[in-house]
């Protein structure tokens, strides 16, 4: 198991003093034809690993649970981001796993995920399943759906 | 007691006492500065007295008792009584110090004291290092076999476990002496039975739970179990029975102390409560609130205090200990006697497992559920493959090589042996398991997950695994994936059409998708056809009532053992709610005080 963005990286990226305008840190995920941003303050770390596959039919709050992931003495259910945004699953060869701070879930993301500072004040409303808004052409995931 | 047990007990007592005396002296210092009251000193001394009794240190127990008596009256830092208290504490420290630090050439070196708050984080760091090392070893082994490194990593893992865990029998050491001593001084006959379903316990928990246990068993003997004469008059065996049981229940370590005595004397408790002129009347209290008054400091049902009980400190000390572990203690309803249950959250546990492979997956099979493992010599078409029985749908053609036989009482009666086929068997190992997160539709036989050889594996109790050849198919049929649904799905089960209509209206208006069932049987049928995120269920219903339905829902037969369940009933009495909670209800609501906003808040939290 390998840590990609540790807690410190997520925290530093979250500083809002680098720009003259306030920014927030996001995990930006490149999907097939969309880019999604996940506020990094919700996550404790991002890891690269192979989770334990769950038998078919296992679910977490109604979403398909792909497997379980162990990190620092806690087991996290794994759900793919496409489950939350209602898209068709697309197979990627490589994945990352973003672990929620409250230890309730590991979100499976395509490998094409990076940390970025975005001007959160620019967020505009959008009518899209799973989205809270849009910053430029990037959709912002509604994290409330996971609470 | 064996020599090694005696030595373990000494080490345990030394570690416990150091911590408790440190707390006592720190609190006394803070009291002198006007920053603290002496309540923690009183409860700590009470616990220390119990431990000293267990160790046969009568003089130390007597001094702790005297100090406790002084603390029964209000003190000021400059009063002569406070000076006497300080003197007694000094003597106590000296007495105990001599015992725990006395020259013992033959005794093994004491285990270094592990800081209570830090051991879990130490374990986290150590295990993280071990996991990284294991990954490295695995990567190296693919290129060049390095058995020495592998064995060193294994050793490091074992030592890590030993640092944080202790054998569970240490929890019960000396308890029998306490029971015999207390029962002799109260002219009672009591037999003590201790059992544990786990082998190891976190050292942090051991110290606190042992202290609590001494109070609980003393309380049971003094307050719960009757004298032989009284028991004979009530048609009971003259010898009382006291049972102590430790077990793991999902994410909790549970400790139950159950006696077959006369139960809590509510009349005495009422009189004691009414003397205090509290604003809330006795009648207005729920039964649960009434019995929990016993946890308040100073509350005792005895008219006089003695060396073992009567000052109302014991249960208060238990509650403090349990709170320190972020747990809870409560009276559990039982048919006879009294049962106190302690629940403390357990982030991880140790389990002795057989490492087996099936359907391309590695499993840790609890050895407690295994009778024996046999080499498969001929085809056993009637036995299921472990991985398939667990729910995997593997197409891998793995030839089974072994049969794992397990002891199954029900099957044994029918002369049907329970066994599963596995393809490989990699030996027995002590494994650190993590509690399962809340997921639905996972086989109830899974009791945790663990990291094994840089791989995450399921821990499985074979006694809870059904012998169906492919339950995965059954589960798949019943699982209906969410396809772009707007609302979570709620099943409302009630024989009253009025209630169903009200709930349906409230839930639909708030974006939920709702189905109805008229009783438990109807609900079972609905669950066989569709999947739900929550059940709201009445209690009194024909055919299959709410509690029977809940029992089924949480049972091995149910495909949804962890589906959130809200009991919604007009019989909002304590007993019904307690029964429902014990059966696994997430929330219990009375129809009498139905408030839409509150109801929706509860539903939303559970989803």
CSV table of N, CA and C in Angstrom, one decimal, chain B residues 211-342:
chain,number,residue,atom,x,y,z
B,211,UNK,N,-10.5,-3.6,37.2
B,211,UNK,CA,-11.0,-2.8,38.3
B,211,UNK,C,-12.5,-2.8,38.4
B,212,UNK,N,-13.1,-2.7,37.2
B,212,UNK,CA,-14.6,-2.7,37.2
B,212,UNK,C,-15.2,-4.0,37.6
B,213,UNK,N,-14.5,-5.1,37.2
B,213,UNK,CA,-15.0,-6.4,37.5
B,213,UNK,C,-15.0,-6.7,38.9
B,214,UNK,N,-14.0,-6.2,39.6
B,214,UNK,CA,-13.9,-6.5,41.1
B,214,UNK,C,-15.1,-5.8,41.8
B,215,UNK,N,-15.5,-4.6,41.3
B,215,UNK,CA,-16.6,-3.9,41.9
B,215,UNK,C,-17.9,-4.7,41.6
B,216,UNK,N,-18.0,-5.1,40.4
B,216,UNK,CA,-19.3,-5.7,39.9
B,216,UNK,C,-19.5,-7.1,40.6
B,217,UNK,N,-18.5,-7.9,40.7
B,217,UNK,CA,-18.7,-9.2,41.4
B,217,UNK,C,-18.9,-9.0,42.9
B,218,UNK,N,-18.2,-8.0,43.5
B,218,UNK,CA,-18.5,-7.7,44.9
B,218,UNK,C,-19.9,-7.3,45.1
B,219,UNK,N,-20.4,-6.4,44.2
B,219,UNK,CA,-21.7,-5.9,44.3
B,219,UNK,C,-22.7,-7.0,44.2
B,220,UNK,N,-22.5,-7.9,43.2
B,220,UNK,CA,-23.4,-9.0,43.0
B,220,UNK,C,-23.5,-9.9,44.3
B,221,UNK,N,-22.4,-10.1,44.9
B,221,UNK,CA,-22.4,-11.0,46.1
B,221,UNK,C,-23.1,-10.3,47.2
B,222,UNK,N,-22.8,-9.0,47.4
B,222,UNK,CA,-23.3,-8.3,48.6
B,222,UNK,C,-24.8,-8.0,48.4
B,223,UNK,N,-25.1,-7.4,47.2
B,223,UNK,CA,-26.5,-6.9,47.0
B,223,UNK,C,-27.4,-7.9,46.2
B,224,UNK,N,-26.9,-8.7,45.3
B,224,UNK,CA,-27.7,-9.5,44.5
B,224,UNK,C,-28.0,-10.8,45.1
B,225,UNK,N,-27.0,-11.6,45.3
B,225,UNK,CA,-27.3,-13.0,45.8
B,225,UNK,C,-27.7,-13.1,47.2
B,226,UNK,N,-28.8,-13.9,47.5
B,226,UNK,CA,-29.3,-14.0,48.8
B,226,UNK,C,-28.5,-14.9,49.7
B,227,UNK,N,-28.8,-14.9,51.0
B,227,UNK,CA,-28.2,-15.8,51.9
B,227,UNK,C,-28.8,-17.2,51.5
B,228,UNK,N,-28.0,-18.3,51.9
B,228,UNK,CA,-28.5,-19.7,51.6
B,228,UNK,C,-29.9,-19.9,52.1
B,229,UNK,N,-30.2,-19.4,53.3
B,229,UNK,CA,-31.6,-19.6,53.9
B,229,UNK,C,-32.6,-18.9,53.0
B,230,UNK,N,-32.4,-17.7,52.6
B,230,UNK,CA,-33.4,-17.0,51.8
B,230,UNK,C,-33.5,-17.7,50.5
B,231,UNK,N,-32.5,-18.2,49.9
B,231,UNK,CA,-32.5,-18.9,48.6
B,231,UNK,C,-33.4,-20.1,48.8
B,232,UNK,N,-33.2,-20.9,49.9
B,232,UNK,CA,-33.9,-22.1,50.0
B,232,UNK,C,-35.4,-21.8,50.1
B,233,UNK,N,-35.7,-20.7,50.9
B,233,UNK,CA,-37.1,-20.3,51.0
B,233,UNK,C,-37.7,-19.9,49.7
B,234,UNK,N,-36.9,-19.4,48.8
B,234,UNK,CA,-37.4,-19.1,47.4
B,234,UNK,C,-37.3,-20.2,46.4
B,235,UNK,N,-37.0,-21.4,47.0
B,235,UNK,CA,-36.9,-22.6,46.1
B,235,UNK,C,-35.7,-22.6,45.2
B,236,UNK,N,-34.7,-21.9,45.6
B,236,UNK,CA,-33.4,-21.9,44.8
B,236,UNK,C,-32.4,-22.8,45.5
B,237,UNK,N,-31.3,-23.0,44.7
B,237,UNK,CA,-30.2,-23.7,45.2
B,237,UNK,C,-29.5,-22.8,46.3
B,238,UNK,N,-29.1,-23.4,47.4
B,238,UNK,CA,-28.5,-22.5,48.4
B,238,UNK,C,-27.3,-21.8,48.0
B,239,UNK,N,-26.6,-22.4,47.0
B,239,UNK,CA,-25.4,-21.7,46.5
B,239,UNK,C,-25.8,-20.8,45.3
B,240,UNK,N,-25.5,-19.5,45.4
B,240,UNK,CA,-25.8,-18.6,44.3
B,240,UNK,C,-24.8,-18.8,43.1
B,241,UNK,N,-25.2,-18.4,41.9
B,241,UNK,CA,-24.4,-18.5,40.7
B,241,UNK,C,-24.1,-17.2,40.2
B,242,UNK,N,-22.8,-17.0,40.0
B,242,UNK,CA,-22.3,-15.7,39.4
B,242,UNK,C,-21.5,-16.0,38.1
B,243,UNK,N,-22.0,-15.4,37.0
B,243,UNK,CA,-21.3,-15.7,35.7
B,243,UNK,C,-20.7,-14.4,35.2
B,244,UNK,N,-19.5,-14.6,34.8
B,244,UNK,CA,-18.8,-13.4,34.1
B,244,UNK,C,-18.4,-13.9,32.7
B,245,UNK,N,-18.8,-13.1,31.7
B,245,UNK,CA,-18.5,-13.5,30.4
B,245,UNK,C,-18.0,-12.3,29.6
B,246,UNK,N,-16.9,-12.6,28.8
B,246,UNK,CA,-16.3,-11.6,28.0
B,246,UNK,C,-16.5,-12.1,26.5
B,247,UNK,N,-17.0,-11.2,25.7
B,247,UNK,CA,-17.1,-11.6,24.3
B,247,UNK,C,-17.1,-10.4,23.4
B,248,UNK,N,-16.9,-10.6,22.1
B,248,UNK,CA,-16.8,-9.6,21.1
B,248,UNK,C,-18.2,-9.5,20.4
B,249,UNK,N,-18.7,-8.3,20.4
B,249,UNK,CA,-20.0,-8.1,19.7
B,249,UNK,C,-19.8,-7.0,18.6
B,250,UNK,N,-19.6,-7.4,17.4
B,250,UNK,CA,-19.3,-6.5,16.3
B,250,UNK,C,-18.1,-5.6,16.8
B,251,UNK,N,-18.4,-4.3,16.9
B,251,UNK,CA,-17.3,-3.3,17.2
B,251,UNK,C,-17.1,-3.2,18.7
B,252,UNK,N,-17.7,-4.0,19.5
B,252,UNK,CA,-17.6,-3.8,21.0
B,252,UNK,C,-17.0,-5.0,21.7
B,253,UNK,N,-16.3,-4.7,22.7
B,253,UNK,CA,-15.9,-5.8,23.7
B,253,UNK,C,-17.0,-5.7,24.8
B,254,UNK,N,-17.6,-6.8,25.0
B,254,UNK,CA,-18.7,-6.8,26.0
B,254,UNK,C,-18.3,-7.7,27.2
B,255,UNK,N,-18.6,-7.1,28.4
B,255,UNK,CA,-18.4,-7.9,29.6
B,255,UNK,C,-19.7,-7.9,30.4
B,256,UNK,N,-20.1,-9.1,30.7
B,256,UNK,CA,-21.4,-9.3,31.4
B,256,UNK,C,-21.2,-9.9,32.7
B,257,UNK,N,-21.8,-9.4,33.7
B,257,UNK,CA,-21.8,-10.0,35.1
B,257,UNK,C,-23.2,-10.3,35.5
B,258,UNK,N,-23.5,-11.5,35.6
B,258,UNK,CA,-24.9,-11.9,35.8
B,258,UNK,C,-25.0,-12.8,37.1
B,259,UNK,N,-25.9,-12.4,38.0
B,259,UNK,CA,-26.1,-13.2,39.1
B,259,UNK,C,-27.6,-13.7,39.2
B,260,UNK,N,-27.8,-14.8,39.9
B,260,UNK,CA,-29.2,-15.4,39.9
B,260,UNK,C,-29.8,-15.0,41.3
B,261,UNK,N,-29.5,-13.8,41.7
B,261,UNK,CA,-30.1,-13.3,43.0
B,261,UNK,C,-31.5,-12.7,42.9
B,262,UNK,N,-31.8,-11.8,43.8
B,262,UNK,CA,-33.1,-11.3,43.9
B,262,UNK,C,-33.4,-10.1,43.0
B,263,UNK,N,-32.4,-9.6,42.3
B,263,UNK,CA,-32.6,-8.4,41.4
B,263,UNK,C,-32.5,-7.1,42.1
B,264,UNK,N,-32.6,-6.0,41.4
B,264,UNK,CA,-32.5,-4.7,42.0
B,264,UNK,C,-33.8,-4.4,42.9
B,265,UNK,N,-33.6,-4.0,44.1
B,265,UNK,CA,-34.7,-3.7,45.0
B,265,UNK,C,-35.2,-2.3,44.7
B,266,UNK,N,-36.2,-2.2,43.9
B,266,UNK,CA,-36.7,-0.9,43.4
B,266,UNK,C,-37.4,-0.1,44.5
B,267,UNK,N,-38.0,-0.8,45.5
B,267,UNK,CA,-38.6,-0.1,46.6
B,267,UNK,C,-37.6,0.7,47.4
B,268,UNK,N,-36.5,0.0,47.7
B,268,UNK,CA,-35.4,0.7,48.4
B,268,UNK,C,-34.8,1.9,47.6
B,269,UNK,N,-34.7,1.6,46.3
B,269,UNK,CA,-34.2,2.6,45.4
B,269,UNK,C,-35.1,3.8,45.4
B,270,UNK,N,-36.4,3.6,45.4
B,270,UNK,CA,-37.4,4.7,45.4
B,270,UNK,C,-37.3,5.5,46.7
B,271,UNK,N,-37.2,4.8,47.8
B,271,UNK,CA,-37.1,5.5,49.1
B,271,UNK,C,-35.8,6.4,49.1
B,272,UNK,N,-34.7,5.8,48.6
B,272,UNK,CA,-33.5,6.6,48.6
B,272,UNK,C,-33.6,7.8,47.7
B,273,UNK,N,-34.3,7.6,46.6
B,273,UNK,CA,-34.5,8.7,45.6
B,273,UNK,C,-35.4,9.8,46.2
B,274,UNK,N,-36.5,9.4,46.8
B,274,UNK,CA,-37.4,10.3,47.3
B,274,UNK,C,-36.9,11.2,48.5
B,275,UNK,N,-35.9,10.6,49.2
B,275,UNK,CA,-35.3,11.4,50.3
B,275,UNK,C,-34.6,12.6,49.8
B,276,UNK,N,-34.2,12.6,48.5
B,276,UNK,CA,-33.4,13.7,48.0
B,276,UNK,C,-34.2,14.9,47.4
B,277,UNK,N,-35.5,14.7,47.4
B,277,UNK,CA,-36.4,15.8,47.0
B,277,UNK,C,-36.0,16.3,45.6
B,278,UNK,N,-35.8,15.5,44.7
B,278,UNK,CA,-35.4,15.9,43.3
B,278,UNK,C,-36.6,16.5,42.6
B,279,UNK,N,-36.3,17.3,41.6
B,279,UNK,CA,-37.5,18.0,40.9
B,279,UNK,C,-38.4,16.9,40.2
B,280,UNK,N,-37.7,15.9,39.6
B,280,UNK,CA,-38.5,14.9,38.9
B,280,UNK,C,-39.0,13.8,39.8
B,281,UNK,N,-40.3,13.5,39.7
B,281,UNK,CA,-40.8,12.5,40.6
B,281,UNK,C,-40.4,11.1,40.2
B,282,UNK,N,-40.4,10.2,41.2
B,282,UNK,CA,-40.0,8.8,40.9
B,282,UNK,C,-40.8,8.2,39.8
B,283,UNK,N,-42.1,8.5,39.8
B,283,UNK,CA,-43.1,7.9,38.9
B,283,UNK,C,-42.8,8.4,37.5
B,284,UNK,N,-42.2,9.6,37.4
B,284,UNK,CA,-41.9,10.1,36.0
B,284,UNK,C,-40.7,9.5,35.4
B,285,UNK,N,-39.9,8.8,36.2
B,285,UNK,CA,-38.7,8.2,35.6
B,285,UNK,C,-39.0,6.9,34.8
B,286,UNK,N,-38.3,6.7,33.7
B,286,UNK,CA,-38.4,5.4,33.0
B,286,UNK,C,-37.7,4.3,33.9
B,287,UNK,N,-38.0,3.1,33.7
B,287,UNK,CA,-37.4,2.0,34.4
B,287,UNK,C,-35.8,2.0,34.3
B,288,UNK,N,-35.4,2.3,33.0
B,288,UNK,CA,-34.0,2.4,32.7
B,288,UNK,C,-33.3,3.5,33.6
B,289,UNK,N,-34.0,4.6,33.6
B,289,UNK,CA,-33.4,5.8,34.4
B,289,UNK,C,-33.4,5.4,35.9
B,290,UNK,N,-34.4,4.7,36.3
B,290,UNK,CA,-34.4,4.3,37.8
B,290,UNK,C,-33.2,3.4,38.1
B,291,UNK,N,-33.0,2.3,37.4
B,291,UNK,CA,-31.9,1.4,37.8
B,291,UNK,C,-30.6,2.1,37.6
B,292,UNK,N,-30.5,3.0,36.6
B,292,UNK,CA,-29.2,3.6,36.4
B,292,UNK,C,-28.9,4.7,37.5
B,293,UNK,N,-29.8,5.0,38.4
B,293,UNK,CA,-29.5,5.8,39.5
B,293,UNK,C,-28.4,5.2,40.4
B,294,UNK,N,-28.3,3.8,40.3
B,294,UNK,CA,-27.4,3.1,41.1
B,294,UNK,C,-25.9,3.5,40.7
B,295,UNK,N,-25.7,4.1,39.5
B,295,UNK,CA,-24.4,4.4,39.1
B,295,UNK,C,-24.0,5.8,39.7
B,296,UNK,N,-24.9,6.5,40.4
B,296,UNK,CA,-24.5,7.8,40.9
B,296,UNK,C,-23.7,7.6,42.2
B,297,UNK,N,-22.7,8.5,42.3
B,297,UNK,CA,-21.8,8.4,43.5
B,297,UNK,C,-22.6,8.7,44.7
B,298,UNK,N,-22.4,7.8,45.7
B,298,UNK,CA,-23.1,8.0,47.0
B,298,UNK,C,-24.4,7.2,47.1
B,299,UNK,N,-24.8,6.6,46.0
B,299,UNK,CA,-26.1,5.9,46.1
B,299,UNK,C,-25.8,4.4,46.5
B,300,UNK,N,-26.4,4.0,47.5
B,300,UNK,CA,-26.3,2.6,47.9
B,300,UNK,C,-27.6,2.1,48.5
B,301,UNK,N,-27.9,0.8,48.3
B,301,UNK,CA,-29.1,0.3,48.8
B,301,UNK,C,-28.9,-0.4,50.2
B,302,UNK,N,-27.7,-0.3,50.7
B,302,UNK,CA,-27.4,-0.9,52.0
B,302,UNK,C,-27.6,0.2,53.1
B,303,UNK,N,-28.1,-0.3,54.2
B,303,UNK,CA,-28.3,0.6,55.3
B,303,UNK,C,-27.0,1.0,56.0
B,304,UNK,N,-26.1,0.0,56.0
B,304,UNK,CA,-24.8,0.3,56.7
B,304,UNK,C,-23.7,-0.1,55.7
B,305,UNK,N,-22.5,0.6,55.9
B,305,UNK,CA,-21.4,0.4,55.0
B,305,UNK,C,-20.4,-0.6,55.7
B,306,UNK,N,-19.8,-1.4,54.9
B,306,UNK,CA,-18.7,-2.2,55.5
B,306,UNK,C,-17.5,-2.2,54.6
B,307,UNK,N,-16.6,-3.1,54.8
B,307,UNK,CA,-15.4,-3.2,54.1
B,307,UNK,C,-15.6,-3.4,52.6
B,308,UNK,N,-16.7,-4.0,52.2
B,308,UNK,CA,-16.9,-4.4,50.8
B,308,UNK,C,-17.9,-3.5,50.1
B,309,UNK,N,-18.9,-3.0,50.7
B,309,UNK,CA,-19.9,-2.2,50.0
B,309,UNK,C,-20.7,-1.4,51.0
B,310,UNK,N,-21.5,-0.5,50.4
B,310,UNK,CA,-22.4,0.3,51.2
B,310,UNK,C,-22.2,1.8,51.1
B,311,UNK,N,-21.1,2.3,50.5
B,311,UNK,CA,-20.9,3.7,50.4
B,311,UNK,C,-21.3,4.3,49.0
B,312,UNK,N,-21.8,3.4,48.2
B,312,UNK,CA,-22.2,3.9,46.8
B,312,UNK,C,-21.1,4.4,46.0
B,313,UNK,N,-19.9,3.8,46.1
B,313,UNK,CA,-18.8,4.2,45.3
B,313,UNK,C,-18.5,3.2,44.1
B,314,UNK,N,-18.8,1.9,44.4
B,314,UNK,CA,-18.4,0.9,43.5
B,314,UNK,C,-18.9,1.1,42.1
B,315,UNK,N,-20.2,1.2,41.9
B,315,UNK,CA,-20.8,1.4,40.6
B,315,UNK,C,-20.4,2.7,39.9
B,316,UNK,N,-20.2,3.7,40.8
B,316,UNK,CA,-19.8,5.0,40.2
B,316,UNK,C,-18.4,4.9,39.6
B,317,UNK,N,-17.5,4.1,40.3
B,317,UNK,CA,-16.2,3.8,39.9
B,317,UNK,C,-16.2,3.0,38.6
B,318,UNK,N,-17.1,2.1,38.5
B,318,UNK,CA,-17.2,1.3,37.3
B,318,UNK,C,-17.6,2.2,36.1
B,319,UNK,N,-18.6,3.1,36.3
B,319,UNK,CA,-19.0,3.9,35.3
B,319,UNK,C,-17.8,4.8,34.8
B,320,UNK,N,-17.0,5.3,35.8
B,320,UNK,CA,-15.9,6.2,35.4
B,320,UNK,C,-14.9,5.4,34.6
B,321,UNK,N,-14.6,4.2,35.0
B,321,UNK,CA,-13.6,3.4,34.2
B,321,UNK,C,-14.1,3.1,32.8
B,322,UNK,N,-15.4,2.8,32.7
B,322,UNK,CA,-16.0,2.5,31.4
B,322,UNK,C,-16.0,3.8,30.5
B,323,UNK,N,-16.3,4.9,31.1
B,323,UNK,CA,-16.3,6.2,30.4
B,323,UNK,C,-14.9,6.5,29.8
B,324,UNK,N,-13.9,6.1,30.7
B,324,UNK,CA,-12.5,6.4,30.2
B,324,UNK,C,-12.2,5.6,28.9
B,325,UNK,N,-12.9,4.5,28.7
B,325,UNK,CA,-12.7,3.7,27.5
B,325,UNK,C,-13.7,4.0,26.4
B,326,UNK,N,-14.4,5.2,26.6
B,326,UNK,CA,-15.5,5.6,25.7
B,326,UNK,C,-16.6,4.6,25.6
B,327,UNK,N,-16.8,3.8,26.6
B,327,UNK,CA,-17.8,2.8,26.6
B,327,UNK,C,-19.0,3.2,27.4
B,328,UNK,N,-19.9,2.2,27.6
B,328,UNK,CA,-21.1,2.4,28.5
B,328,UNK,C,-21.4,1.2,29.3
B,329,UNK,N,-22.0,1.4,30.4
B,329,UNK,CA,-22.4,0.3,31.3
B,329,UNK,C,-23.9,0.5,31.6
B,330,UNK,N,-24.6,-0.6,31.6
B,330,UNK,CA,-26.0,-0.5,31.9
B,330,UNK,C,-26.5,-1.9,32.4
B,331,UNK,N,-27.7,-1.8,33.0
B,331,UNK,CA,-28.4,-3.0,33.5
B,331,UNK,C,-29.1,-3.6,32.3
B,332,UNK,N,-28.8,-4.9,32.1
B,332,UNK,CA,-29.5,-5.6,31.0
B,332,UNK,C,-30.7,-6.3,31.5
B,333,UNK,N,-31.9,-6.2,30.9
B,333,UNK,CA,-33.0,-6.9,31.5
B,333,UNK,C,-32.8,-8.5,31.4
B,334,UNK,N,-33.1,-9.1,32.5
B,334,UNK,CA,-33.0,-10.6,32.5
B,334,UNK,C,-34.1,-11.1,33.3
B,335,UNK,N,-34.4,-12.4,33.1
B,335,UNK,CA,-35.6,-13.0,33.8
B,335,UNK,C,-35.3,-13.2,35.2
B,336,UNK,N,-34.1,-13.5,35.6
B,336,UNK,CA,-33.8,-13.8,37.0
B,336,UNK,C,-32.5,-13.1,37.4
B,337,UNK,N,-32.5,-12.5,38.6
B,337,UNK,CA,-31.3,-11.8,39.1
B,337,UNK,C,-31.0,-10.5,38.4
B,338,UNK,N,-29.7,-10.2,38.4
B,338,UNK,CA,-29.3,-8.9,37.8
B,338,UNK,C,-28.2,-9.2,36.8
B,339,UNK,N,-28.2,-8.4,35.7
B,339,UNK,CA,-27.1,-8.6,34.8
B,339,UNK,C,-26.6,-7.2,34.4
B,340,UNK,N,-25.4,-6.9,34.6
B,340,UNK,CA,-24.7,-5.7,34.2
B,340,UNK,C,-23.9,-5.9,33.0
B,341,UNK,N,-24.0,-5.0,32.0
B,341,UNK,CA,-23.3,-5.2,30.8
B,341,UNK,C,-22.4,-4.0,30.6
B,342,UNK,N,-21.1,-4.2,30.3
B,342,UNK,CA,-20.2,-3.2,29.9
B,342,UNK,C,-19.9,-3.3,28.4
